[in-house]
Amino acid sequence: MSRQDIAEVGGKGANLGELIKAGIPVPNGFVVTSSAYRQFLKDNNLVPKIKKILSDLDVEKSDILSKKALEIQNLILSGKMSEILVTEIKNAYEALVARSTSKLVAIRSSATAEDLPSASFAGQQKTFLNVTGAEQVVVNVQKAFASLFEARAIYYRSINHFDHFQVALASPVQQMVQADKSGILFTVNPLTSNDDELVIEAGLGLGETIVSGSVNPDQYIIDKASLRIKEQHIAKQAWKMVYDSVTGKNVHLNLTVTEQATQKISSEEILQLARLGLKIENYYHFPQDTEWAIQSSQLFFVQSRPITTLKKKAETKPDTEVIENKNASSVEPLLKGIPASIGIVTGKVKIIHSPAENNNIQVGDILVAEMTNPSYVPAMKRATAIVTDSGGMTSHAAIVSRELGKPAVVGTGQATHQLKDGEEITVDGARGYIYRGKIASKNIRDEHIVESQISTPNDIASLRDAVPVTGTKVYLNLAEPTGAKEASKLPVDGVGSKTGYLSYNRF
């Protein structure tokens, strides 16, 4: 598989095929194609029925959207797969597990578009882990088909003006990686846009905890030229997610006091990751956001996509705005966390504990939550800054905040407990500090942080002239698809949507 096959196998399958071509270790798998999905809809005469359910739907009315989404999913689940498709899936599964010591697989959803091959729509549909047996694989592939009409997937397609029936779903099925350690590797520092640095985030157990932001990962900043570790921050991890063979489920396993404080990956593993990260970047000729997992000392890369949030190199201009006459050097931060998206802003705290409370966030509020997921995006758009209890530089809250251009601090540990609704705070997204009240923003700026984004016509024109023509097409996957129009002006071959990252179940 390659990027040329994206219309049939989706962005996930295509990218994994490219990694294999580049000589990167990737778990084995196969893909139920988008053509199979379209034939399933045709065989069960589902398109006119779905169109009727979606007619006159206002996606901003979340309660109605959820009801309609469930109705469509039940309709798809009640359909019948053709005997030909069932047989092909079962045969492919048996061939896959015959080459493995485990019969467990992950079944994922990779949406694509018939006439829009650059649109991947990843992360908006469901993934099914630790599935065993050919019959259950068939059942869960059909569940993956149904997940194309998750409420948040319908919402994203609607606000991005994609026809629901131009979009189809491919279902990658791959050998399950029971990760002992997992994480993210950026081939450019995503916060400072320093292209002389690699950034690795690592945690114990399955990678969902890192990409969802439910744990604070270790962070390692590597000098590209020498592969020397320039900085490392070891985070406390109280628990990890693992597969329980008795119950057949993923469970939380508490870590010992010693394990909680231990460095997650060794120096040798850091060096191995860095070398392969550089190999991936050189293959794509573009900075990459990659996901990896280690099982029994064997390293797998499970995803790679272009980094969507880089800033341009420019001199930092002095900030002339003084919010209030206070000197930050004389004020201790109320909270400290991980800097996730640069910028300094003052606003009032609004704490929410689930997407059901999204409507509580008004324009200008500072959204404070334990962590975020794609269902929080409407509230994140209205907020002026985002603060979370958990998560790292590669968590959902961090990535979406950078794409939206909102200051963000993640991994504070106690923001939802220490801050109060209505309290006025200042968020310094460059350094990861939260101050009580209004602070003179010019006094707390980090001088080496660049805040200007590549957004002017001259910026874009200069990039197009500077970027060489390559044999491999370069695509952008956005966590927030409403920026697709502007991103399409960059020197790339296409733009798609990427909103969720579950590295523990990758290819």
Coordinates of C-alpha atoms in Angstrom, one line a residue, residues 192-193 311-317 447-453:
T192 CA 9.3 26.3 19.5
S193 CA 9.4 25.0 15.8
K311 CA 5.6 28.4 13.4
K312 CA 7.9 30.4 11.1
K313 CA 11.3 31.5 12.2
A314 CA 11.3 35.2 13.0
E315 CA 12.5 37.6 15.6
T316 CA 10.3 38.0 18.6
K317 CA 8.8 41.5 18.7
E447 CA 12.3 35.6 24.5
H448 CA 13.2 32.6 22.4
I449 CA 9.6 31.7 21.6
V450 CA 8.2 32.7 18.3
E451 CA 4.5 33.4 18.1
S452 CA 3.9 34.5 14.5
Q453 CA 2.4 31.8 12.4

